[in-house]
PDB file of C-alpha atoms and ligand atoms in Angstrom:
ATOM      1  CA  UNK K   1      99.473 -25.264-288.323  1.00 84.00           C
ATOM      2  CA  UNK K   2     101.007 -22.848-290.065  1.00 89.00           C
ATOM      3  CA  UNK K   3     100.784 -22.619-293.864  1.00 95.00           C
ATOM      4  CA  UNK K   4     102.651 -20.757-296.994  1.00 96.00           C
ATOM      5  CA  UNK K   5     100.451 -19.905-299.888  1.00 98.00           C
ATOM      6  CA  UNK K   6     101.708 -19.009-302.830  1.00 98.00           C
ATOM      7  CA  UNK K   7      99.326 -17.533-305.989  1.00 97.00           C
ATOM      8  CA  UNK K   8     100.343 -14.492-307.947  1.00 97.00           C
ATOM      9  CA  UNK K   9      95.919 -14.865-309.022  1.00 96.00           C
ATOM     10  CA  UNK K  10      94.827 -11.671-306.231  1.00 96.00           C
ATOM     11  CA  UNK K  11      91.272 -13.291-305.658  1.00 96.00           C
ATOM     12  CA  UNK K  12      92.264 -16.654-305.957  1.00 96.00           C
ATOM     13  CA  UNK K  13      94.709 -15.959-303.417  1.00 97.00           C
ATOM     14  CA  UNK K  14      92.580 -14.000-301.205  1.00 97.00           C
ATOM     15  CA  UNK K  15      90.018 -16.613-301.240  1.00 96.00           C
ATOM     16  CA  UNK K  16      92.493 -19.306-300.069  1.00 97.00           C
ATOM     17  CA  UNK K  17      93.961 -16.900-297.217  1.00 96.00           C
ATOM     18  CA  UNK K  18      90.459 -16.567-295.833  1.00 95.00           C
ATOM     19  CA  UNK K  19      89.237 -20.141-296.401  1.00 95.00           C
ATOM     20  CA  UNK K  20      91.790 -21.448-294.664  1.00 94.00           C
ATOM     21  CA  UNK K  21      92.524 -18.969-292.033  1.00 91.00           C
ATOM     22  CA  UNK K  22      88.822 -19.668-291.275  1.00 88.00           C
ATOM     23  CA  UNK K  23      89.685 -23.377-290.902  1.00 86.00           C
ATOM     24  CA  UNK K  24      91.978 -22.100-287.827  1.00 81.00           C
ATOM     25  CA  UNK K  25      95.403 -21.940-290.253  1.00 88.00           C
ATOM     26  CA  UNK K  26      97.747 -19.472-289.367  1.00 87.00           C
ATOM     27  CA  UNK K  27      98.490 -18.226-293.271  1.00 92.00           C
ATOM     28  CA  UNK K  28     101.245 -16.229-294.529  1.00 93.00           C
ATOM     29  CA  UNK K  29     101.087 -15.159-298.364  1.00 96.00           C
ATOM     30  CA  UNK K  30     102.634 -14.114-301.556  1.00 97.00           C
ATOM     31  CA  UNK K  31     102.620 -13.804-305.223  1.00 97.00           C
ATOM     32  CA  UNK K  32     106.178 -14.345-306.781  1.00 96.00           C
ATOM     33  CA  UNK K  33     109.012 -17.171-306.351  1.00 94.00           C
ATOM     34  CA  UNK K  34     111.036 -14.498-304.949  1.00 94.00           C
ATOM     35  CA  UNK K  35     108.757 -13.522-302.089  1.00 95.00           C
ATOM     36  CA  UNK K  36     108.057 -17.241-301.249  1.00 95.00           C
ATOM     37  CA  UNK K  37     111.784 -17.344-301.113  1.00 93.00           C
ATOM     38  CA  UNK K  38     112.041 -14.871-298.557  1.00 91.00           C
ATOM     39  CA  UNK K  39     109.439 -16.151-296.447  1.00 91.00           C
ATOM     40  CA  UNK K  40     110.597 -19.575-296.650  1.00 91.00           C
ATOM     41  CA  UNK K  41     114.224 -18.618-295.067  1.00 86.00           C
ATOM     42  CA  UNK K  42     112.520 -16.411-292.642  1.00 81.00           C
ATOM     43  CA  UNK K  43     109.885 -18.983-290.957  1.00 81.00           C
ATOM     44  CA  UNK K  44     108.996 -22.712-290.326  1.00 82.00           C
ATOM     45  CA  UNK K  45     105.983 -23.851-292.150  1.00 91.00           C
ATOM     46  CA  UNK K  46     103.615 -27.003-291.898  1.00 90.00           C
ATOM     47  CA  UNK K  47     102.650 -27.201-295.715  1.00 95.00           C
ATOM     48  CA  UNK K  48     103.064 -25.217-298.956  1.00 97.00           C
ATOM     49  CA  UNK K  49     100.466 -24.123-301.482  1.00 98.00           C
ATOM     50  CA  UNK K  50     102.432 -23.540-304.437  1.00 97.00           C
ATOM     51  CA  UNK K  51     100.850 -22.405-307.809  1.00 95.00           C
ATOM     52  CA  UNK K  52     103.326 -23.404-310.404  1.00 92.00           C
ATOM     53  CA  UNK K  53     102.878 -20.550-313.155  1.00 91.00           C
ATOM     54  CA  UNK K  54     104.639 -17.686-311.032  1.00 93.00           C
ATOM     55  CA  UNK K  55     105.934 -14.307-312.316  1.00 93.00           C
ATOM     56  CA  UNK K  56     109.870 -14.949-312.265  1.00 91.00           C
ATOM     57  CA  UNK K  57     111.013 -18.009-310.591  1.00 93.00           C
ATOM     58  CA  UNK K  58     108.258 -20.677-311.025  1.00 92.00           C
ATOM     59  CA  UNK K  59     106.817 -22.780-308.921  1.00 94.00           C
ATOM     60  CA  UNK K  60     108.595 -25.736-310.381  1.00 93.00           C
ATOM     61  CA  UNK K  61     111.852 -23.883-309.964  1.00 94.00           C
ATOM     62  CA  UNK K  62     111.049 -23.064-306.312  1.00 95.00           C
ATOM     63  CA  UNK K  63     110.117 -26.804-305.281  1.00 95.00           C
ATOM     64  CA  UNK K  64     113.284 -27.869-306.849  1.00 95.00           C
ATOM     65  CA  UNK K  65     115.359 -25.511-305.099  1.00 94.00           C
ATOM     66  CA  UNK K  66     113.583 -26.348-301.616  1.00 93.00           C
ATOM     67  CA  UNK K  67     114.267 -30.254-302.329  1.00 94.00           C
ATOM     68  CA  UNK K  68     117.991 -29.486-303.431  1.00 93.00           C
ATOM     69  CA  UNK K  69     118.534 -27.788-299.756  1.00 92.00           C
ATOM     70  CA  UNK K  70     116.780 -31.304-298.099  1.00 90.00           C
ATOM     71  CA  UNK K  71     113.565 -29.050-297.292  1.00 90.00           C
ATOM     72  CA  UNK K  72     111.051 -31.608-296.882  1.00 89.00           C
ATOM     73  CA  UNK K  73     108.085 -29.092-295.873  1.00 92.00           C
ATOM     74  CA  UNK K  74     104.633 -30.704-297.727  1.00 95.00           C
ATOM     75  CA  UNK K  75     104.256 -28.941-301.324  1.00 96.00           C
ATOM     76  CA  UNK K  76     100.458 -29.077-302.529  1.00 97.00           C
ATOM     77  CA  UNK K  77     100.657 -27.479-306.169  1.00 95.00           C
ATOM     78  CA  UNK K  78      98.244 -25.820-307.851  1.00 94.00           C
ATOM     79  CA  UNK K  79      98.334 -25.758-311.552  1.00 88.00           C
ATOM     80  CA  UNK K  80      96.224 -24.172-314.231  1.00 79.00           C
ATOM     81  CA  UNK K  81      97.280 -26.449-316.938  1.00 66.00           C
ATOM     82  CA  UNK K  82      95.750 -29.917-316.816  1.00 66.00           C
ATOM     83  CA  UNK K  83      98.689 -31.612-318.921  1.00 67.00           C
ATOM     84  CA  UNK K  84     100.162 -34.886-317.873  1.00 76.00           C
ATOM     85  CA  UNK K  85     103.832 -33.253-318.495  1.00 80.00           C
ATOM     86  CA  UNK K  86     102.739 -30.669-315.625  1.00 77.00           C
ATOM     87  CA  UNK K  87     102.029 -32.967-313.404  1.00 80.00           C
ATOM     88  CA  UNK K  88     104.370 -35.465-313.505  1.00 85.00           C
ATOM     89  CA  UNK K  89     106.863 -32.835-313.636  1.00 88.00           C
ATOM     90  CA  UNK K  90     105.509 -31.594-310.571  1.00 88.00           C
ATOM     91  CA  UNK K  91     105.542 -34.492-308.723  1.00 90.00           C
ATOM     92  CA  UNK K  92     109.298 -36.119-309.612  1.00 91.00           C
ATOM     93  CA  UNK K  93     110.491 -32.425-308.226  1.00 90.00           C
ATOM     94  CA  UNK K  94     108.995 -33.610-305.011  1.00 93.00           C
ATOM     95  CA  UNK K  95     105.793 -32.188-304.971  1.00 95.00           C
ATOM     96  CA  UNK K  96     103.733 -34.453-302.340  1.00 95.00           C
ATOM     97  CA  UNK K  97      99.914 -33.845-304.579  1.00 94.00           C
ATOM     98  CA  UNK K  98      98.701 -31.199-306.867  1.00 93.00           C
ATOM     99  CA  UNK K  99      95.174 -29.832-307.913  1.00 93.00           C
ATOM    100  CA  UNK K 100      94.185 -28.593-310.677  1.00 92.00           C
ATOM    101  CA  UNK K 101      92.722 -25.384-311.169  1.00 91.00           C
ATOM    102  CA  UNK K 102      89.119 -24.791-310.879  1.00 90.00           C
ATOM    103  CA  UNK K 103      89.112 -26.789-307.614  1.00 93.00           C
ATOM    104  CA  UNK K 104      86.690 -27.229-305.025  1.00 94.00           C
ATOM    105  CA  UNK K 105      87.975 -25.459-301.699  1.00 96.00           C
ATOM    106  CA  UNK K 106      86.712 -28.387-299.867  1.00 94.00           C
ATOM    107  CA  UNK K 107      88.868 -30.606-302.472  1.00 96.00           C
ATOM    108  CA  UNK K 108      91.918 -28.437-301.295  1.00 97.00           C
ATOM    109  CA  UNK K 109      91.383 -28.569-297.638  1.00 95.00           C
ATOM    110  CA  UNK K 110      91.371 -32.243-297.381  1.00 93.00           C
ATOM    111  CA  UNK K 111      93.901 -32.970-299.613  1.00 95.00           C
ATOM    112  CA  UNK K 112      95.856 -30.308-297.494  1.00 94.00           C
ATOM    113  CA  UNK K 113      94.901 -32.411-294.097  1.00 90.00           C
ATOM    114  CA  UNK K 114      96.369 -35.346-295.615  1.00 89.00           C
ATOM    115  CA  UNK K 115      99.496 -33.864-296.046  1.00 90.00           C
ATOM    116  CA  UNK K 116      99.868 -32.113-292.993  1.00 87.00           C
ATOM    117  CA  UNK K 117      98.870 -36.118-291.138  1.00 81.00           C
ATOM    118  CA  UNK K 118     102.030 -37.285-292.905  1.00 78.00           C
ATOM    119  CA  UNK K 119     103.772 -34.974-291.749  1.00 72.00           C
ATOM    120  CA  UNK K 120     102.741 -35.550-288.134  1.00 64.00           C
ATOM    121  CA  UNK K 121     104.723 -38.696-288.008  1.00 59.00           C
ATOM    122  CA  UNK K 122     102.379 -40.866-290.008  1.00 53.00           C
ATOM    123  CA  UNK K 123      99.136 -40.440-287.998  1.00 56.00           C
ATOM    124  CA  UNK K 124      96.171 -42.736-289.092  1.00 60.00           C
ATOM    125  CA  UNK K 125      94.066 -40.019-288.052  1.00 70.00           C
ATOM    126  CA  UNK K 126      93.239 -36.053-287.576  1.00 79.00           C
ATOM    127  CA  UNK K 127      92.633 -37.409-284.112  1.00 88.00           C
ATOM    128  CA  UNK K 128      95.040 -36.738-281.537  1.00 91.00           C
ATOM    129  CA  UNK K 129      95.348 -37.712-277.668  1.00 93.00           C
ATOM    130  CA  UNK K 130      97.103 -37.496-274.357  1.00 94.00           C
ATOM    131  CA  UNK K 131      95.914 -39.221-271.899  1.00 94.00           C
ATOM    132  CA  UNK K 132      91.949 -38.833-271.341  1.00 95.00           C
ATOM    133  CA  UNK K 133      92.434 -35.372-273.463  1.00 96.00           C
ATOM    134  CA  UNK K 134      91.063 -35.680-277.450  1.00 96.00           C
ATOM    135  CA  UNK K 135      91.705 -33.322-280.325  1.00 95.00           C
ATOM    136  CA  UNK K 136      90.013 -33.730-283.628  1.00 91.00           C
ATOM    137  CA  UNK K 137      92.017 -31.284-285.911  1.00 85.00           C
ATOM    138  CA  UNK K 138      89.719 -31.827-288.637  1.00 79.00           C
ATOM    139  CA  UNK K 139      86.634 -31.298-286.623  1.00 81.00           C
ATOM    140  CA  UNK K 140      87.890 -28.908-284.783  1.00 86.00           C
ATOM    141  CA  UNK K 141      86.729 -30.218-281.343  1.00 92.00           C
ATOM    142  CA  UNK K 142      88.105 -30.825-278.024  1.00 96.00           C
ATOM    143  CA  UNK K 143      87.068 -33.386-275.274  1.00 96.00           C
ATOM    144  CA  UNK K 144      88.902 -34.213-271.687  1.00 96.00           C
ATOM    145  CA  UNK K 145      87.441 -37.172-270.229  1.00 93.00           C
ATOM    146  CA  UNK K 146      84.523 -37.172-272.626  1.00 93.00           C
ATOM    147  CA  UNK K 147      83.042 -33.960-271.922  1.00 94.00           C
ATOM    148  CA  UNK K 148      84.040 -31.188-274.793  1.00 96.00           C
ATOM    149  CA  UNK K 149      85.579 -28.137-274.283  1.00 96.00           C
ATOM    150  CA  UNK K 150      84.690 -25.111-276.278  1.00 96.00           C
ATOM    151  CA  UNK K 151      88.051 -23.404-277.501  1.00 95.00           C
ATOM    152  CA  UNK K 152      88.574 -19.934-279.452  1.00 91.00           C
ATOM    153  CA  UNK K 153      90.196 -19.863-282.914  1.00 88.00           C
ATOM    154  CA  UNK K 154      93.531 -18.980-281.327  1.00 89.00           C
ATOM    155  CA  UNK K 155      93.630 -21.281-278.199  1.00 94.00           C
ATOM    156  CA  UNK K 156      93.112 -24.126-280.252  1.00 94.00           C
ATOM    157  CA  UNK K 157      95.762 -23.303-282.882  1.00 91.00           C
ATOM    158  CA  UNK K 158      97.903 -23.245-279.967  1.00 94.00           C
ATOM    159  CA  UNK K 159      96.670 -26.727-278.482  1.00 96.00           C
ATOM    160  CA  UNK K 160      97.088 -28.021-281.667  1.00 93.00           C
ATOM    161  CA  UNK K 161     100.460 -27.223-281.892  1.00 92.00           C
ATOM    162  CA  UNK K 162     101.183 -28.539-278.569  1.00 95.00           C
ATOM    163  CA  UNK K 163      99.475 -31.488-278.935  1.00 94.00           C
ATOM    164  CA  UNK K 164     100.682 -32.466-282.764  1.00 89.00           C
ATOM    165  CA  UNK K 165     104.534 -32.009-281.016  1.00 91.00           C
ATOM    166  CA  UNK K 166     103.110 -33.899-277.580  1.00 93.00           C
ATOM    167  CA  UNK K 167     106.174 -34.632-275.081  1.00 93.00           C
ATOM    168  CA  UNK K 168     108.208 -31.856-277.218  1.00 94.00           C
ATOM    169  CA  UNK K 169     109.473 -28.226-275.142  1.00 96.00           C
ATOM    170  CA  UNK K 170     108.272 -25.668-277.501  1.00 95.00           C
ATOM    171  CA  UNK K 171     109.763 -22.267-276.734  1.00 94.00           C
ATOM    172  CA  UNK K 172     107.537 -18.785-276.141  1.00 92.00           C
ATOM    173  CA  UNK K 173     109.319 -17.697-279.254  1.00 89.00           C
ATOM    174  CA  UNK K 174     108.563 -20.563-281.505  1.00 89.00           C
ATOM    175  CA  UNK K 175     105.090 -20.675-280.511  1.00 92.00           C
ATOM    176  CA  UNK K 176     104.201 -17.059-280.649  1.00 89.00           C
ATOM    177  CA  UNK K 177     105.785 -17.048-284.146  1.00 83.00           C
ATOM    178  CA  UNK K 178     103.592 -20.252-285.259  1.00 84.00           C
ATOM    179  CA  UNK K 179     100.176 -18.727-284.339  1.00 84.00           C
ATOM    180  CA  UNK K 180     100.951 -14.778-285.020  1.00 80.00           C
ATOM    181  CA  UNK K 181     103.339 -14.944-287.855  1.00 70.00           C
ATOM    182  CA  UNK K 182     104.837 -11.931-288.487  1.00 63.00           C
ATOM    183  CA  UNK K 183     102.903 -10.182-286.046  1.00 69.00           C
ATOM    184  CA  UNK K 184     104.164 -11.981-283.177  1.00 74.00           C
ATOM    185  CA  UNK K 185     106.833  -9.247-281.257  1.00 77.00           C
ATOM    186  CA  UNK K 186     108.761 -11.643-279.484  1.00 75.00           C
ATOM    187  CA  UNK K 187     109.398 -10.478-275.935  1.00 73.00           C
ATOM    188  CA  UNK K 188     105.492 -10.531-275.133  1.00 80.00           C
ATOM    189  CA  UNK K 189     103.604 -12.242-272.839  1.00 89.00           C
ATOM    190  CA  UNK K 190     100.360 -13.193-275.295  1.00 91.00           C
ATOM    191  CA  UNK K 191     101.515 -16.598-275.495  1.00 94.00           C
ATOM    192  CA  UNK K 192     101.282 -17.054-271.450  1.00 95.00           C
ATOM    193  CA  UNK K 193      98.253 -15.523-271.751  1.00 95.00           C
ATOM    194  CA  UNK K 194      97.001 -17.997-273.743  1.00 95.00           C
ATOM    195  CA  UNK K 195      98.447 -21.144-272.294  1.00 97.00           C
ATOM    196  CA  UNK K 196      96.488 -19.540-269.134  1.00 97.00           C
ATOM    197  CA  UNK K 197      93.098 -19.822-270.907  1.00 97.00           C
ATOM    198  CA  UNK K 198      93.898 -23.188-271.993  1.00 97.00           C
ATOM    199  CA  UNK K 199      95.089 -24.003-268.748  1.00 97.00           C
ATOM    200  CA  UNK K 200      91.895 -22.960-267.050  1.00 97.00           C
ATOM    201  CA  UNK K 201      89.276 -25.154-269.766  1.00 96.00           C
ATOM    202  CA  UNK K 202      92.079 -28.270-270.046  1.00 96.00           C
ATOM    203  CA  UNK K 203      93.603 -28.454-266.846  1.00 94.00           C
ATOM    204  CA  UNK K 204      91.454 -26.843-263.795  1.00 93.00           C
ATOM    205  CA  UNK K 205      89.419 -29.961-262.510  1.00 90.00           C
ATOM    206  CA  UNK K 206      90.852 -32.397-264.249  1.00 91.00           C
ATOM    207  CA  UNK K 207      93.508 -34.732-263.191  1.00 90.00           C
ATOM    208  CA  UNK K 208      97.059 -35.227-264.426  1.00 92.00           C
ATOM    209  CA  UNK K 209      98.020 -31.244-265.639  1.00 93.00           C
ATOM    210  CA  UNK K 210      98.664 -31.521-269.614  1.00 96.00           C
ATOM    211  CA  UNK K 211     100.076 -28.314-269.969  1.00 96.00           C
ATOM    212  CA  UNK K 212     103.223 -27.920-268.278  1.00 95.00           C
ATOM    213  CA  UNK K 213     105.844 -25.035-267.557  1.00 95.00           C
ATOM    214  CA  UNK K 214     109.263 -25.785-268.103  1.00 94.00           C
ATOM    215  CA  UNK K 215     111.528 -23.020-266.808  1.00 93.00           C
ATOM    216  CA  UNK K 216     113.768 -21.419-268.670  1.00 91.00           C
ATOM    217  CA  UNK K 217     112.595 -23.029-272.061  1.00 93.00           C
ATOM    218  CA  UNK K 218     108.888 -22.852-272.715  1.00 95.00           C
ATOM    219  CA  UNK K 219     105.858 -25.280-272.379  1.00 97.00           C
ATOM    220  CA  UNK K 220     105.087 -28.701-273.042  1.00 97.00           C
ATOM    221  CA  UNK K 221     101.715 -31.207-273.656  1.00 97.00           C
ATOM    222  CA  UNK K 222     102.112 -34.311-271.720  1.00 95.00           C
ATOM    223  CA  UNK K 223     101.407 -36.408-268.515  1.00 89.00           C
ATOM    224  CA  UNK K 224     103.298 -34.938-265.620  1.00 75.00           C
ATOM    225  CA  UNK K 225     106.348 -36.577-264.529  1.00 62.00           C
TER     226      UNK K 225
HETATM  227 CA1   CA Y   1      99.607 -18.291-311.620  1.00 76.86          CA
END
């Protein structure tokens, strides 16, 4: 899951980019409108934290322009200013929740799960499966046929992605860019790498293959054909 996070506050900001890149998130960051901008037309992101008191184009004024274009990426905003007026402001420009500032990380982080379930198609839960394989995003654990798997940070961002777009081809490309952000160089080979690693704890002695190769375009989570 890849997020956007958007605080001109430097520890407030820094404190959400480790909290949450902790919680497995693969975080880009910035501190004006303009920035987010820029990032936004650049990359593909999950959810949005958006404070709404920005330097130069506010939050408010960001979120309006997203909705304008049909963007329909989750916006979680964050506002210092506990007024009614904020918040209802906030939320008719298509803001999906908002928390006000002081907040509880933990507050943030399942608010933010929320989100990112509606997003994923409506799911009733963080729970996710194909065939005898489990995934608990918000747990963070993994089971095939009831035993559990112990992932790394980075394979399961990468299962999770595959398994939150299950039966979809995602390209080398697009996944490489989802997990490393801007540090992905496309033309590697970490992202084969990785799918080996998975392969080896989800796939080797377990029957059907989840993770499947399709030439030419990238890889896929479901039941073989
Ligand atoms: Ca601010």
């Amino acid at each position: 899951m890849r997020l956007l996070v958007v605080e001109d506050e430097p520890s407030l900001r820094r404190l959400l980019v480790q909290r949450l890149r902790e919680e497995n998130y693969s975080v880009d960051d910035c501190g004006d409108g303009e920035s987010a901008r820029d990032y936004l037309a650049g990359a593909e992101y999950d959810a949005l934290i958006l404070d709404i008191m920005l330097p130069g184009i506010s939050g408010l004024a960001l979120l309006r322009g997203l909705r304008a274009k049909g963007d329909t990426t989750p916006v979680l905003l964050l506002t210092a200013r506990d007024s009614v007026g904020d918040r209802v402001e906030g939320l008719d420009c298509g803001a999906d929740d908002y928390l006000v500032k002081p907040f509880a990380f933990d507050e943030l982080a399942a608010r933010l799960r929320v989100l990112l379930r509606r997003r994923s198609g409506g799911a009733a839960s963080d729970i996710f499966r194909v065939a005898d394989l489990e995934v608990d995003c918000a747990r963070h654990t993994v089971t095939r046929g009831g035993v559990p798997i112990t992932l790394s940070g980075k394979e399961f961002a990468i299962l999770e992605y595959l398994i939150r777009n299950a039966g979809i081809v995602l390209s080398r490309d697009k996944i490489g860019r989802h997990i490393w952000n801007y540090d992905y160089e496309g033309g590697s080979n970490v992202v084969d790498v990785y799918i080996r690693y998975l392969r080896k704890k989800l796939d080797n002695g377990f029957s059907p293959r989840l993770i499947q190769t399709v030439r030419g375009a990238g890889y896929v989570l479901r039941e073989e054909e």
